[in-house]
C-alpha positions as a LaTeX table, in Angstrom:
\begin{tabular}{lrrr}
\hline
Residue & $x$ (\AA) & $y$ (\AA) & $z$ (\AA) \\
\hline
Met1 & 137.17 & 74.51 & 151.02 \\
Ile2 & 136.35 & 77.81 & 152.76 \\
Asn3 & 138.12 & 78.15 & 156.13 \\
Ser4 & 136.52 & 81.30 & 157.55 \\
Trp5 & 133.57 & 83.62 & 157.06 \\
Glu6 & 136.01 & 86.36 & 156.08 \\
Glu7 & 137.28 & 84.18 & 153.24 \\
Leu8 & 133.71 & 83.41 & 152.13 \\
Phe9 & 132.62 & 87.05 & 152.26 \\
Leu10 & 135.61 & 88.14 & 150.16 \\
Glu11 & 134.40 & 85.73 & 147.46 \\
Ile12 & 130.76 & 86.79 & 147.83 \\
Lys13 & 131.57 & 90.50 & 147.53 \\
Lys14 & 132.72 & 89.92 & 143.94 \\
Lys15 & 129.40 & 88.38 & 142.89 \\
Asp16 & 126.66 & 90.26 & 141.08 \\
Tyr17 & 123.99 & 89.30 & 143.59 \\
Ala18 & 126.02 & 90.83 & 146.46 \\
Lys19 & 126.30 & 94.11 & 144.57 \\
Gln20 & 122.55 & 94.00 & 143.92 \\
Ile21 & 121.74 & 93.37 & 147.61 \\
Asn22 & 123.97 & 96.26 & 148.68 \\
Lys23 & 122.38 & 98.58 & 146.15 \\
Val24 & 118.88 & 97.73 & 147.38 \\
Leu25 & 119.89 & 98.06 & 151.03 \\
Asp26 & 121.46 & 101.47 & 150.47 \\
Glu27 & 118.08 & 102.69 & 149.23 \\
Glu28 & 116.04 & 100.83 & 151.84 \\
Tyr29 & 118.03 & 102.04 & 154.86 \\
Lys30 & 117.97 & 105.57 & 153.43 \\
Asn31 & 114.23 & 105.72 & 152.77 \\
Tyr32 & 112.63 & 103.35 & 155.29 \\
Thr33 & 113.06 & 101.97 & 158.78 \\
Val34 & 114.84 & 98.64 & 158.29 \\
Tyr35 & 115.72 & 96.02 & 160.90 \\
Pro36 & 118.15 & 95.08 & 162.27 \\
Pro37 & 120.38 & 98.18 & 162.32 \\
Arg38 & 122.78 & 97.74 & 159.42 \\
Asn39 & 125.79 & 97.27 & 161.70 \\
Leu40 & 124.08 & 94.19 & 163.21 \\
Met41 & 123.20 & 92.43 & 159.94 \\
Phe42 & 126.07 & 89.97 & 160.23 \\
Ser43 & 126.01 & 89.44 & 164.01 \\
Ala44 & 125.53 & 85.68 & 163.64 \\
Phe45 & 128.76 & 85.39 & 161.65 \\
Cys46 & 130.69 & 87.74 & 163.96 \\
Leu47 & 129.69 & 85.85 & 167.12 \\
Thr48 & 130.11 & 82.33 & 165.68 \\
Pro49 & 133.23 & 81.90 & 163.54 \\
Leu50 & 133.01 & 79.13 & 160.94 \\
Lys51 & 135.57 & 76.93 & 162.71 \\
Asn52 & 133.47 & 77.11 & 165.91 \\
Val53 & 130.09 & 76.14 & 164.38 \\
Lys54 & 128.55 & 73.11 & 166.09 \\
Val55 & 124.84 & 73.74 & 165.57 \\
Val56 & 122.94 & 75.76 & 162.95 \\
Ile57 & 119.43 & 76.99 & 163.76 \\
Ile58 & 117.77 & 78.44 & 160.67 \\
Gly59 & 115.20 & 81.23 & 160.82 \\
Gln60 & 113.58 & 83.03 & 157.90 \\
Asp61 & 113.65 & 86.82 & 158.18 \\
Pro62 & 114.25 & 89.13 & 161.16 \\
Tyr63 & 111.58 & 90.33 & 163.56 \\
His64 & 109.98 & 93.36 & 161.96 \\
Glu65 & 109.04 & 95.57 & 164.92 \\
Glu66 & 111.11 & 98.08 & 166.86 \\
His67 & 113.89 & 96.90 & 169.21 \\
Gln68 & 113.48 & 93.21 & 168.30 \\
Ala69 & 115.90 & 92.22 & 165.52 \\
Met70 & 119.55 & 91.87 & 166.48 \\
Gly71 & 121.06 & 89.81 & 163.67 \\
Leu72 & 120.52 & 86.40 & 165.30 \\
Ser73 & 117.61 & 84.15 & 164.35 \\
Phe74 & 114.87 & 83.96 & 167.02 \\
Ser75 & 116.84 & 86.25 & 169.39 \\
Val76 & 115.73 & 89.59 & 170.89 \\
Pro77 & 117.74 & 92.00 & 173.07 \\
Val78 & 117.62 & 91.86 & 176.87 \\
Gly79 & 114.46 & 93.51 & 178.19 \\
Val80 & 112.37 & 92.91 & 175.06 \\
Gln81 & 109.25 & 90.76 & 175.44 \\
Leu82 & 109.81 & 87.20 & 174.26 \\
Pro83 & 108.26 & 86.58 & 170.81 \\
Pro84 & 105.89 & 83.58 & 170.57 \\
Ser85 & 108.33 & 81.34 & 168.65 \\
Leu86 & 111.07 & 81.92 & 171.20 \\
Ile87 & 108.65 & 81.16 & 174.05 \\
Asn88 & 108.05 & 77.75 & 172.45 \\
Ile89 & 111.78 & 77.16 & 171.89 \\
Tyr90 & 112.35 & 77.88 & 175.58 \\
Lys91 & 109.49 & 75.52 & 176.52 \\
Glu92 & 111.13 & 72.73 & 174.54 \\
Ile93 & 114.51 & 73.37 & 176.21 \\
Glu94 & 112.72 & 73.24 & 179.58 \\
Asn95 & 111.03 & 69.97 & 178.58 \\
Asn96 & 114.32 & 68.47 & 177.37 \\
Tyr97 & 116.40 & 69.37 & 180.39 \\
His98 & 113.91 & 69.97 & 183.23 \\
Val99 & 115.25 & 73.47 & 183.76 \\
Lys100 & 113.65 & 76.91 & 184.05 \\
Met101 & 114.56 & 79.42 & 181.36 \\
Lys102 & 114.91 & 83.08 & 182.30 \\
Pro103 & 112.58 & 85.54 & 180.51 \\
Asn104 & 115.57 & 86.94 & 178.61 \\
Gly105 & 115.45 & 86.48 & 174.84 \\
Asp106 & 119.07 & 87.36 & 174.04 \\
Leu107 & 120.59 & 84.21 & 172.51 \\
Thr108 & 124.13 & 85.57 & 172.35 \\
Tyr109 & 125.05 & 82.96 & 174.99 \\
Leu110 & 124.29 & 80.25 & 172.41 \\
Ala111 & 126.09 & 82.02 & 169.55 \\
Lys112 & 129.25 & 82.15 & 171.67 \\
Gln113 & 129.04 & 78.38 & 172.23 \\
Gly114 & 129.00 & 77.60 & 168.52 \\
Val115 & 125.30 & 77.87 & 167.66 \\
Leu116 & 124.98 & 79.73 & 164.36 \\
Leu117 & 121.65 & 81.55 & 164.58 \\
Leu118 & 121.14 & 82.03 & 160.89 \\
Asn119 & 118.34 & 83.99 & 159.28 \\
Thr120 & 118.14 & 83.25 & 155.56 \\
Ile121 & 116.96 & 86.82 & 154.90 \\
Leu122 & 119.12 & 89.25 & 156.84 \\
Thr123 & 116.96 & 92.38 & 156.78 \\
Val124 & 113.33 & 93.48 & 156.78 \\
Arg125 & 111.39 & 96.70 & 156.41 \\
Lys126 & 109.51 & 97.79 & 159.55 \\
Ser127 & 106.12 & 96.08 & 159.92 \\
Ala128 & 106.53 & 94.34 & 156.56 \\
Pro129 & 107.51 & 90.67 & 157.01 \\
Leu130 & 109.36 & 89.09 & 154.06 \\
Ser131 & 109.72 & 92.52 & 152.42 \\
His132 & 113.33 & 91.71 & 151.49 \\
Gln133 & 112.57 & 88.18 & 150.33 \\
Asn134 & 113.40 & 88.77 & 146.67 \\
Ile135 & 116.52 & 90.95 & 146.74 \\
Gly136 & 119.09 & 88.17 & 146.36 \\
Tyr137 & 119.45 & 86.64 & 149.80 \\
Asp138 & 118.51 & 83.22 & 148.41 \\
Leu139 & 121.82 & 83.16 & 146.53 \\
Phe140 & 123.70 & 84.40 & 149.59 \\
Ile141 & 122.27 & 81.66 & 151.78 \\
Gln142 & 123.13 & 79.01 & 149.19 \\
Asp143 & 126.77 & 80.11 & 149.38 \\
Val144 & 126.70 & 80.07 & 153.20 \\
Leu145 & 125.13 & 76.60 & 153.32 \\
Lys146 & 127.58 & 75.31 & 150.72 \\
Ala147 & 130.48 & 76.50 & 152.89 \\
Leu148 & 128.96 & 74.83 & 155.95 \\
Asn149 & 128.21 & 71.63 & 154.01 \\
Glu150 & 131.81 & 71.35 & 152.81 \\
Thr151 & 133.16 & 71.67 & 156.34 \\
Asn152 & 133.94 & 68.25 & 157.75 \\
Gln153 & 133.67 & 69.28 & 161.40 \\
Pro154 & 130.54 & 67.74 & 162.96 \\
Ile155 & 127.58 & 70.13 & 162.67 \\
Val156 & 123.93 & 69.70 & 163.66 \\
Phe157 & 121.39 & 71.49 & 161.44 \\
Met158 & 118.03 & 72.21 & 163.07 \\
Leu159 & 115.51 & 72.73 & 160.27 \\
Trp160 & 112.20 & 73.93 & 161.71 \\
Gly161 & 109.27 & 74.49 & 159.38 \\
Ser162 & 108.76 & 73.86 & 155.68 \\
Tyr163 & 110.96 & 76.74 & 154.52 \\
Ala164 & 113.99 & 75.67 & 156.59 \\
Arg165 & 113.43 & 72.05 & 155.61 \\
Ser166 & 113.48 & 73.00 & 151.94 \\
Leu167 & 117.15 & 73.97 & 152.39 \\
Lys168 & 118.05 & 70.34 & 153.14 \\
Arg169 & 118.82 & 69.94 & 149.43 \\
Tyr170 & 122.07 & 71.87 & 150.00 \\
Leu171 & 123.18 & 69.60 & 152.86 \\
Asn172 & 124.58 & 66.16 & 152.12 \\
Asn173 & 127.76 & 65.85 & 154.21 \\
Pro174 & 127.67 & 62.52 & 156.10 \\
Asn175 & 129.64 & 64.09 & 158.98 \\
His176 & 126.65 & 66.29 & 159.79 \\
Leu177 & 123.31 & 65.59 & 161.49 \\
Ile178 & 120.04 & 67.03 & 160.19 \\
Leu179 & 117.10 & 67.36 & 162.60 \\
Glu180 & 113.70 & 68.34 & 161.21 \\
Ala181 & 110.55 & 69.55 & 162.95 \\
Thr182 & 107.62 & 71.87 & 162.40 \\
His183 & 108.17 & 75.57 & 163.08 \\
Pro184 & 108.08 & 76.75 & 166.72 \\
Ser185 & 105.50 & 79.46 & 165.96 \\
Pro186 & 102.27 & 78.82 & 167.94 \\
Leu187 & 100.30 & 78.15 & 164.74 \\
Ser188 & 102.61 & 75.26 & 163.81 \\
Ala189 & 103.95 & 74.07 & 167.17 \\
Asn190 & 100.54 & 73.67 & 168.77 \\
Arg191 & 99.45 & 71.35 & 165.96 \\
Gly192 & 102.25 & 68.96 & 166.92 \\
Gly193 & 105.65 & 68.15 & 165.49 \\
Phe194 & 107.77 & 70.67 & 167.39 \\
Phe195 & 107.35 & 69.82 & 171.05 \\
Asn196 & 108.86 & 66.57 & 172.36 \\
Gln197 & 111.17 & 66.21 & 169.36 \\
Asn198 & 114.13 & 66.46 & 171.78 \\
His199 & 116.31 & 68.28 & 169.28 \\
Phe200 & 118.43 & 69.90 & 171.97 \\
Ile201 & 119.20 & 66.56 & 173.62 \\
Lys202 & 119.83 & 64.89 & 170.24 \\
Ala203 & 122.22 & 67.67 & 169.22 \\
Asn204 & 124.24 & 67.25 & 172.40 \\
Glu205 & 124.30 & 63.46 & 172.11 \\
Phe206 & 125.68 & 63.84 & 168.58 \\
Leu207 & 128.33 & 66.39 & 169.62 \\
Lys208 & 129.36 & 64.21 & 172.57 \\
Ser209 & 129.66 & 61.16 & 170.30 \\
Lys210 & 132.10 & 63.17 & 168.15 \\
Gly211 & 134.22 & 64.15 & 171.16 \\
Leu212 & 132.98 & 67.75 & 171.25 \\
Ser213 & 131.72 & 69.71 & 174.23 \\
Glu214 & 127.95 & 69.93 & 174.51 \\
Ile215 & 125.89 & 73.11 & 174.27 \\
Asn216 & 124.54 & 74.49 & 177.53 \\
Trp217 & 121.06 & 75.38 & 176.31 \\
Gln218 & 119.92 & 76.94 & 179.58 \\
Asn219 & 120.21 & 80.73 & 179.69 \\
\hline
\end{tabular}
């Protein structure tokens, strides 16, 4: 069993797919504008050590416009306009807890509480969503999910949208809770299946039942 991200990354570095990803990224960062800045690619792992993970929120690839991506799924830096998906996430937190969220999209406060904000594709070329979809990140994310799945600490996985839900096949640990909903993007959320799913309340109820401190979802 893997005990830390450092241990996992040492194993991953030896794999062919990791060498391939690095080779592609060297060229991409050299020749194009790529987000997030390369030093922020692994922010989710830096801010949320494996032993601290309580909740995993899975996104797909980073925001692809300037000043948005910061290495955490759905998060944008302080002062940046809230993206539509994050607006809906905040609405659902407000609905769950009858609170008012600040118009600040930096989710570092969640990462520090044990919420792993995991994009399954870690980089993107400017203005070109999913441009790094086929460079090997699928194998990377399988290794990350395998490490999480093998951890017996209680973890809640929030799988929003068909892509995130497709990753459920890597998760079968009975100590974990899987919550599924449609994606929080306006196109999906407004059709139903994201709002009023109470995922934030359900996650905290699960953590509390396991003797763990709850997440303070309010920013």
